[in-house]
Short mmCIF file of C-alpha atoms in Angstrom, two decimals:
data_model
loop_
_atom_site.label_atom_id
_atom_site.label_comp_id
_atom_site.label_asym_id
_atom_site.label_seq_id
_atom_site.Cartn_x
_atom_site.Cartn_y
_atom_site.Cartn_z
CA UNK A 1 50.48 133.52 53.25
CA UNK A 2 49.66 133.38 56.97
CA UNK A 3 52.64 134.20 59.17
CA UNK A 4 53.85 131.16 61.13
CA UNK A 5 53.82 133.08 64.40
CA UNK A 6 50.09 133.81 64.06
CA UNK A 7 49.09 130.18 63.64
CA UNK A 8 47.93 128.07 66.59
CA UNK A 9 50.09 125.33 68.06
CA UNK A 10 48.69 121.83 67.81
CA UNK A 11 48.57 119.41 70.75
CA UNK A 12 47.91 115.72 70.09
CA UNK A 13 45.90 113.90 72.77
CA UNK A 14 47.93 110.70 72.71
CA UNK A 15 46.46 107.50 74.13
CA UNK A 16 42.94 108.12 75.45
CA UNK A 17 43.38 105.49 78.20
CA UNK A 18 46.37 107.35 79.63
CA UNK A 19 46.91 110.73 81.25
CA UNK A 20 47.18 112.77 78.03
CA UNK A 21 43.56 114.01 78.04
CA UNK A 22 43.82 115.11 81.68
CA UNK A 23 47.09 116.93 81.06
CA UNK A 24 45.60 118.84 78.14
CA UNK A 25 42.47 119.87 80.02
CA UNK A 26 44.52 120.99 83.03
CA UNK A 27 46.94 122.94 80.87
CA UNK A 28 44.29 124.82 78.91
CA UNK A 29 42.33 125.53 82.09
CA UNK A 30 45.47 127.06 83.62
CA UNK A 31 45.91 129.24 80.56
CA UNK A 32 48.36 129.27 77.67
CA UNK A 33 50.27 132.15 76.08
CA UNK A 34 49.29 131.19 72.52
CA UNK A 35 46.22 129.81 70.68
CA UNK A 36 45.99 126.03 70.64
CA UNK A 37 44.18 123.32 68.68
CA UNK A 38 43.87 119.82 70.15
CA UNK A 39 43.92 116.75 67.90
CA UNK A 40 41.87 114.18 69.74
CA UNK A 41 38.45 113.00 70.83
CA UNK A 42 35.93 115.52 72.22
CA UNK A 43 34.09 112.92 74.27
CA UNK A 44 37.28 111.71 75.96
CA UNK A 45 38.32 115.29 76.71
CA UNK A 46 34.91 115.97 78.29
CA UNK A 47 35.37 112.85 80.42
CA UNK A 48 38.79 114.13 81.50
CA UNK A 49 37.32 117.52 82.39
CA UNK A 50 34.71 115.77 84.54
CA UNK A 51 37.36 113.66 86.27
CA UNK A 52 39.22 116.86 87.11
CA UNK A 53 36.09 118.66 88.29
CA UNK A 54 36.53 121.21 85.50
CA UNK A 55 33.51 120.44 83.32
CA UNK A 56 31.96 123.81 84.30
CA UNK A 57 35.21 125.70 83.71
CA UNK A 58 36.33 124.62 80.22
CA UNK A 59 34.41 124.61 76.95
CA UNK A 60 35.07 121.93 74.33
CA UNK A 61 34.22 122.83 70.72
CA UNK A 62 34.90 121.59 67.20
CA UNK A 63 37.77 123.76 65.96
CA UNK A 64 36.45 123.79 62.42
CA UNK A 65 33.19 125.41 63.52
CA UNK A 66 35.02 128.51 64.73
CA UNK A 67 35.02 131.43 62.25
CA UNK A 68 38.22 131.46 60.18
CA UNK A 69 40.78 133.82 61.68
CA UNK A 70 38.85 134.23 64.93
CA UNK A 71 40.59 134.02 68.28
CA UNK A 72 40.07 130.91 70.39
CA UNK A 73 38.50 132.04 73.68
CA UNK A 74 40.38 131.37 76.91
CA UNK A 75 39.68 128.03 78.59
CA UNK A 76 38.22 126.75 75.33
CA UNK A 77 39.50 123.44 73.96
CA UNK A 78 39.22 123.59 70.18
CA UNK A 79 39.31 120.01 68.88
CA UNK A 80 40.05 118.57 65.44
CA UNK A 81 39.29 114.91 64.78
CA UNK A 82 38.93 113.19 61.42
CA UNK A 83 38.98 109.76 63.13
CA UNK A 84 35.95 107.96 64.49
CA UNK A 85 34.70 108.74 67.99
CA UNK A 86 36.06 106.55 70.76
CA UNK A 87 33.73 104.56 73.04
CA UNK A 88 32.35 106.60 75.92
CA UNK A 89 33.12 103.75 78.32
CA UNK A 90 36.75 103.33 77.22
CA UNK A 91 38.52 102.00 80.34
CA UNK A 92 41.28 104.00 82.00
CA UNK A 93 44.74 102.53 82.31
CA UNK A 94 44.38 99.56 79.96
CA UNK A 95 45.80 98.70 76.57
CA UNK A 96 43.01 99.32 74.08
CA UNK A 97 43.20 98.91 70.30
CA UNK A 98 40.79 101.78 69.61
CA UNK A 99 42.75 104.16 71.85
CA UNK A 100 46.03 103.08 70.28
CA UNK A 101 44.78 103.58 66.73
CA UNK A 102 43.23 106.90 67.71
CA UNK A 103 46.54 108.19 69.07
CA UNK A 104 48.17 107.37 65.73
CA UNK A 105 45.40 109.04 63.73
CA UNK A 106 45.51 112.25 65.82
CA UNK A 107 49.25 112.44 65.24
CA UNK A 108 48.91 111.93 61.49
CA UNK A 109 46.21 114.62 61.32
CA UNK A 110 48.49 117.07 63.13
CA UNK A 111 51.45 116.24 60.88
CA UNK A 112 49.34 116.83 57.79
CA UNK A 113 48.09 120.16 59.15
CA UNK A 114 51.62 121.25 60.08
CA UNK A 115 52.84 120.51 56.57
CA UNK A 116 49.84 122.31 55.08
CA UNK A 117 50.58 125.41 57.15
CA UNK A 118 47.49 125.20 59.36
CA UNK A 119 49.42 125.05 62.65
CA UNK A 120 52.69 126.50 63.92
CA UNK A 121 54.07 123.26 65.34
CA UNK A 122 53.12 120.08 67.19
CA UNK A 123 53.22 119.22 70.89
CA UNK A 124 52.49 115.57 71.63
CA UNK A 125 50.99 113.91 74.68
CA UNK A 126 52.16 110.32 75.25
CA UNK A 127 51.00 107.34 73.23
CA UNK A 128 51.29 103.67 74.20
CA UNK A 129 53.24 101.56 71.71
CA UNK A 130 51.54 98.27 72.55
CA UNK A 131 48.10 99.85 72.27
CA UNK A 132 49.09 101.36 68.94
CA UNK A 133 50.29 97.96 67.75
CA UNK A 134 47.00 96.43 68.92
CA UNK A 135 45.32 99.03 66.71
CA UNK A 136 47.23 97.79 63.67
CA UNK A 137 50.13 100.26 63.64
CA UNK A 138 53.58 98.72 64.05
CA UNK A 139 55.87 101.68 64.67
CA UNK A 140 58.62 102.16 67.28
CA UNK A 141 57.22 105.50 68.45
CA UNK A 142 56.39 109.12 67.75
CA UNK A 143 59.77 110.01 66.24
CA UNK A 144 59.69 107.45 63.46
CA UNK A 145 56.05 108.19 62.56
CA UNK A 146 56.78 111.91 62.34
CA UNK A 147 59.79 111.33 60.10
CA UNK A 148 58.09 108.82 57.80
CA UNK A 149 54.89 110.82 57.30
CA UNK A 150 56.78 114.07 56.67
CA UNK A 151 59.26 112.26 54.37
CA UNK A 152 62.19 113.38 56.53
CA UNK A 153 65.44 111.50 56.05
CA UNK A 154 67.74 113.35 58.47
CA UNK A 155 66.21 113.54 61.93
CA UNK A 156 67.14 112.93 65.54
CA UNK A 157 65.64 112.81 69.02
CA UNK A 158 66.78 115.45 71.49
CA UNK A 159 65.87 115.54 75.18
CA UNK A 160 66.16 118.87 76.94
CA UNK A 161 65.55 120.50 80.30
CA UNK A 162 66.88 123.59 82.04
CA UNK A 163 70.28 121.96 82.58
CA UNK A 164 70.95 119.64 79.63
CA UNK A 165 70.33 119.19 75.93
CA UNK A 166 71.09 115.70 74.64
CA UNK A 167 70.71 114.57 71.04
CA UNK A 168 70.92 110.89 70.07
CA UNK A 169 72.83 109.31 67.17
CA UNK A 170 70.78 106.10 67.40
CA UNK A 171 67.31 105.85 68.91
CA UNK A 172 65.10 102.76 69.30
CA UNK A 173 67.19 99.65 68.70
CA UNK A 174 68.77 96.78 70.60
CA UNK A 175 72.02 97.70 72.32
CA UNK A 176 73.75 94.89 70.41
CA UNK A 177 72.84 96.64 67.13
CA UNK A 178 74.16 100.07 68.09
CA UNK A 179 77.86 99.67 67.06
CA UNK A 180 76.95 98.79 63.46
CA UNK A 181 74.86 101.98 63.24
CA UNK A 182 77.67 104.23 64.50
CA UNK A 183 78.83 105.37 61.07
CA UNK A 184 80.59 108.51 59.87
CA UNK A 185 77.42 109.65 58.13
CA UNK A 186 75.24 109.05 61.22
CA UNK A 187 77.68 110.93 63.46
CA UNK A 188 78.01 113.92 61.17
CA UNK A 189 74.24 114.06 60.65
CA UNK A 190 73.66 114.06 64.43
CA UNK A 191 76.22 116.82 64.96
CA UNK A 192 74.61 118.96 62.26
CA UNK A 193 71.17 118.44 63.80
CA UNK A 194 72.49 119.31 67.26
CA UNK A 195 73.85 122.54 65.78
CA UNK A 196 70.48 123.26 64.17
CA UNK A 197 68.58 122.62 67.42
CA UNK A 198 70.79 125.02 69.35
CA UNK A 199 70.45 127.68 66.68
CA UNK A 200 66.66 127.33 66.90
CA UNK A 201 66.99 127.77 70.66
CA UNK A 202 68.70 131.13 70.06
CA UNK A 203 72.34 130.07 70.64
CA UNK A 204 74.49 131.95 68.15
CA UNK A 205 77.59 129.72 68.36
CA UNK A 206 76.59 126.31 69.77
CA UNK A 207 79.22 124.39 71.74
CA UNK A 208 78.69 120.75 70.80
CA UNK A 209 80.24 117.90 72.78
CA UNK A 210 80.25 114.35 71.41
CA UNK A 211 80.22 111.35 73.75
CA UNK A 212 82.26 108.26 73.04
CA UNK A 213 80.58 104.92 72.50
CA UNK A 214 82.94 102.86 74.66
CA UNK A 215 84.13 103.23 78.27
CA UNK A 216 86.71 106.02 78.60
CA UNK A 217 85.87 106.97 74.99
CA UNK A 218 87.78 103.88 73.86
CA UNK A 219 91.00 104.81 75.66
CA UNK A 220 93.08 105.03 72.51
CA UNK A 221 91.67 101.84 71.05
CA UNK A 222 91.95 99.60 74.14
CA UNK A 223 88.16 99.34 74.53
CA UNK A 224 87.01 99.68 70.94
CA UNK A 225 87.89 101.45 67.71
CA UNK A 226 84.68 103.38 66.97
CA UNK A 227 86.07 106.57 68.51
CA UNK A 228 89.23 106.51 66.39
CA UNK A 229 87.77 105.21 63.16
CA UNK A 230 84.35 106.88 63.05
CA UNK A 231 83.53 109.44 65.73
CA UNK A 232 86.71 111.52 65.63
CA UNK A 233 86.70 111.84 61.81
CA UNK A 234 83.07 113.02 61.96
CA UNK A 235 83.97 115.63 64.59
CA UNK A 236 86.83 116.83 62.41
CA UNK A 237 84.52 117.09 59.40
CA UNK A 238 82.00 119.11 61.43
CA UNK A 239 84.72 121.48 62.60
CA UNK A 240 85.80 121.92 58.97
CA UNK A 241 82.20 123.03 58.25
CA UNK A 242 82.59 125.78 60.83
CA UNK A 243 80.88 124.17 63.82
CA UNK A 244 82.37 124.26 67.32
CA UNK A 245 82.60 120.56 68.21
CA UNK A 246 84.77 118.70 70.72
CA UNK A 247 85.21 115.08 71.77
CA UNK A 248 84.79 112.23 71.86
CA UNK A 249 84.49 112.57 75.62
CA UNK A 250 83.91 109.73 78.10
CA UNK A 251 80.22 109.14 78.72
CA UNK A 252 80.65 109.07 82.50
CA UNK A 253 81.78 112.71 82.74
CA UNK A 254 80.44 114.54 79.69
CA UNK A 255 76.98 115.22 81.13
CA UNK A 256 78.37 116.60 84.36
CA UNK A 257 80.52 119.02 82.36
CA UNK A 258 77.50 120.05 80.29
CA UNK A 259 75.47 120.75 83.44
CA UNK A 260 78.25 123.04 84.62
CA UNK A 261 77.88 125.09 81.42
CA UNK A 262 80.88 123.87 79.42
CA UNK A 263 78.73 122.64 76.50
CA UNK A 264 75.38 123.68 75.00
CA UNK A 265 74.43 120.22 73.75
CA UNK A 266 75.73 116.67 74.07
CA UNK A 267 75.58 114.21 71.17
CA UNK A 268 75.06 110.78 72.77
CA UNK A 269 75.58 107.54 70.91
CA UNK A 270 72.57 105.50 72.05
CA UNK A 271 69.22 105.79 73.80
CA UNK A 272 70.03 105.07 77.43
CA UNK A 273 73.42 106.79 77.39
CA UNK A 274 71.68 110.06 76.61
CA UNK A 275 68.28 109.74 78.23
CA UNK A 276 69.22 108.47 81.69
CA UNK A 277 71.07 111.70 82.66
CA UNK A 278 68.19 113.89 81.46
CA UNK A 279 65.46 111.84 83.09
CA UNK A 280 67.41 111.53 86.34
CA UNK A 281 67.11 115.31 86.67
CA UNK A 282 63.31 114.94 86.60
CA UNK A 283 60.73 114.15 83.94
CA UNK A 284 58.52 117.06 84.98
CA UNK A 285 60.83 119.52 83.25
CA UNK A 286 62.07 117.30 80.44
CA UNK A 287 61.06 117.89 76.83
CA UNK A 288 61.48 115.55 73.87
CA UNK A 289 62.26 117.36 70.60
CA UNK A 290 62.38 115.81 67.13
CA UNK A 291 65.06 117.76 65.26
CA UNK A 292 65.21 117.92 61.46
CA UNK A 293 61.49 117.90 60.65
CA UNK A 294 60.03 120.63 58.39
CA UNK A 295 58.07 121.83 61.43
CA UNK A 296 58.69 122.04 65.18
CA UNK A 297 57.68 119.05 67.30
CA UNK A 298 58.09 118.74 71.06
CA UNK A 299 56.70 116.25 73.54
CA UNK A 300 56.44 115.39 77.20
CA UNK A 301 59.30 113.35 78.64
CA UNK A 302 57.11 110.67 80.23
CA UNK A 303 54.71 107.92 79.28
CA UNK A 304 50.99 107.31 79.46
CA UNK A 305 51.08 106.59 83.23
CA UNK A 306 48.26 104.07 83.08
CA UNK A 307 48.55 103.54 86.86
CA UNK A 308 47.22 107.04 87.62
CA UNK A 309 45.02 107.67 84.57
CA UNK A 310 41.57 108.96 85.45
CA UNK A 311 42.50 109.85 89.02
CA UNK A 312 42.95 113.56 88.37
CA UNK A 313 46.45 113.73 89.85
CA UNK A 314 48.63 113.87 86.70
CA UNK A 315 51.07 116.80 86.64
CA UNK A 316 50.97 118.88 83.42
CA UNK A 317 54.39 120.49 84.06
CA UNK A 318 56.21 118.58 81.32
CA UNK A 319 53.45 119.35 78.82
CA UNK A 320 53.72 123.05 79.67
CA UNK A 321 57.50 122.91 79.21
CA UNK A 322 57.00 121.20 75.85
CA UNK A 323 54.44 123.80 74.78
CA UNK A 324 56.68 126.72 75.73
CA UNK A 325 59.70 125.17 74.01
CA UNK A 326 57.66 124.63 70.83
CA UNK A 327 56.63 128.27 70.98
CA UNK A 328 60.25 129.42 71.30
CA UNK A 329 61.60 127.12 68.62
CA UNK A 330 58.88 127.95 66.10
CA UNK A 331 59.69 131.63 66.42
CA UNK A 332 62.76 130.96 64.24
CA UNK A 333 62.56 129.69 60.64
CA UNK A 334 63.30 125.98 60.10
CA UNK A 335 66.74 125.90 58.47
#
């Protein structure tokens, strides 16, 4: 069996009308510390190289034409694509059904290859949900597609940068629906996944802090009972399993304490509670991690940026951070 560490990482191109293709071309031109396969459209990547003035500096090839076991040359973009070619005149910065469906198909191809042991992990460039829906795929986003296709039941979204790690109990749902999804099982699952993510990051004894759902973490039941009835019992159960978990802490101070080094990861109760603090620190360094999958998956912490697509000014910093985090996390076995 091929050792995981010797396999290439996979990068999915995301929505062809957005900045994903440019980010990938820029990143590979700059150089990467590990072999890489791109799941996307060769023609779109060539167009991105031209927009960046790099068409003479990068080579785009079909990955499956390379000799098995051979090294991928530097500044070579090795592409895999089992989906149909996209139109050469696909407009930049617009919702397009073909681009949306392509983004979904590239992701599915990468998931299948990761499960088959062809790649070490997956790094995803951004897709556009409305374009994907226009292409016939009604899914909330990357996380849910990854979980469904890999048949993963226990998973969570974690956002990370150099100062914070934040894992979410609930992800893409209306705020009004969140309280009914704050259950003992959901809390304990999120705490376990936060522990796993930190272990994969090389932290021997993760310090996990859990945020309350309500203002002041409920203030002894004055502002809600979720902390007393659900969150605290889940924390106690996690501690009984040997994990170092504290809380529930008020959401308005927990992230500040984590930035100061008191905690290794924060378990947040809902999307905006957890993601606003991370994104406020800057999306260029933020990385989105799906925890619990049978393979490593990281992503940029920004969208398709249709407003600047095709202009050659997109910053690949977040994609580099995502790539390097995937490399670090895939160095450890998936527990």
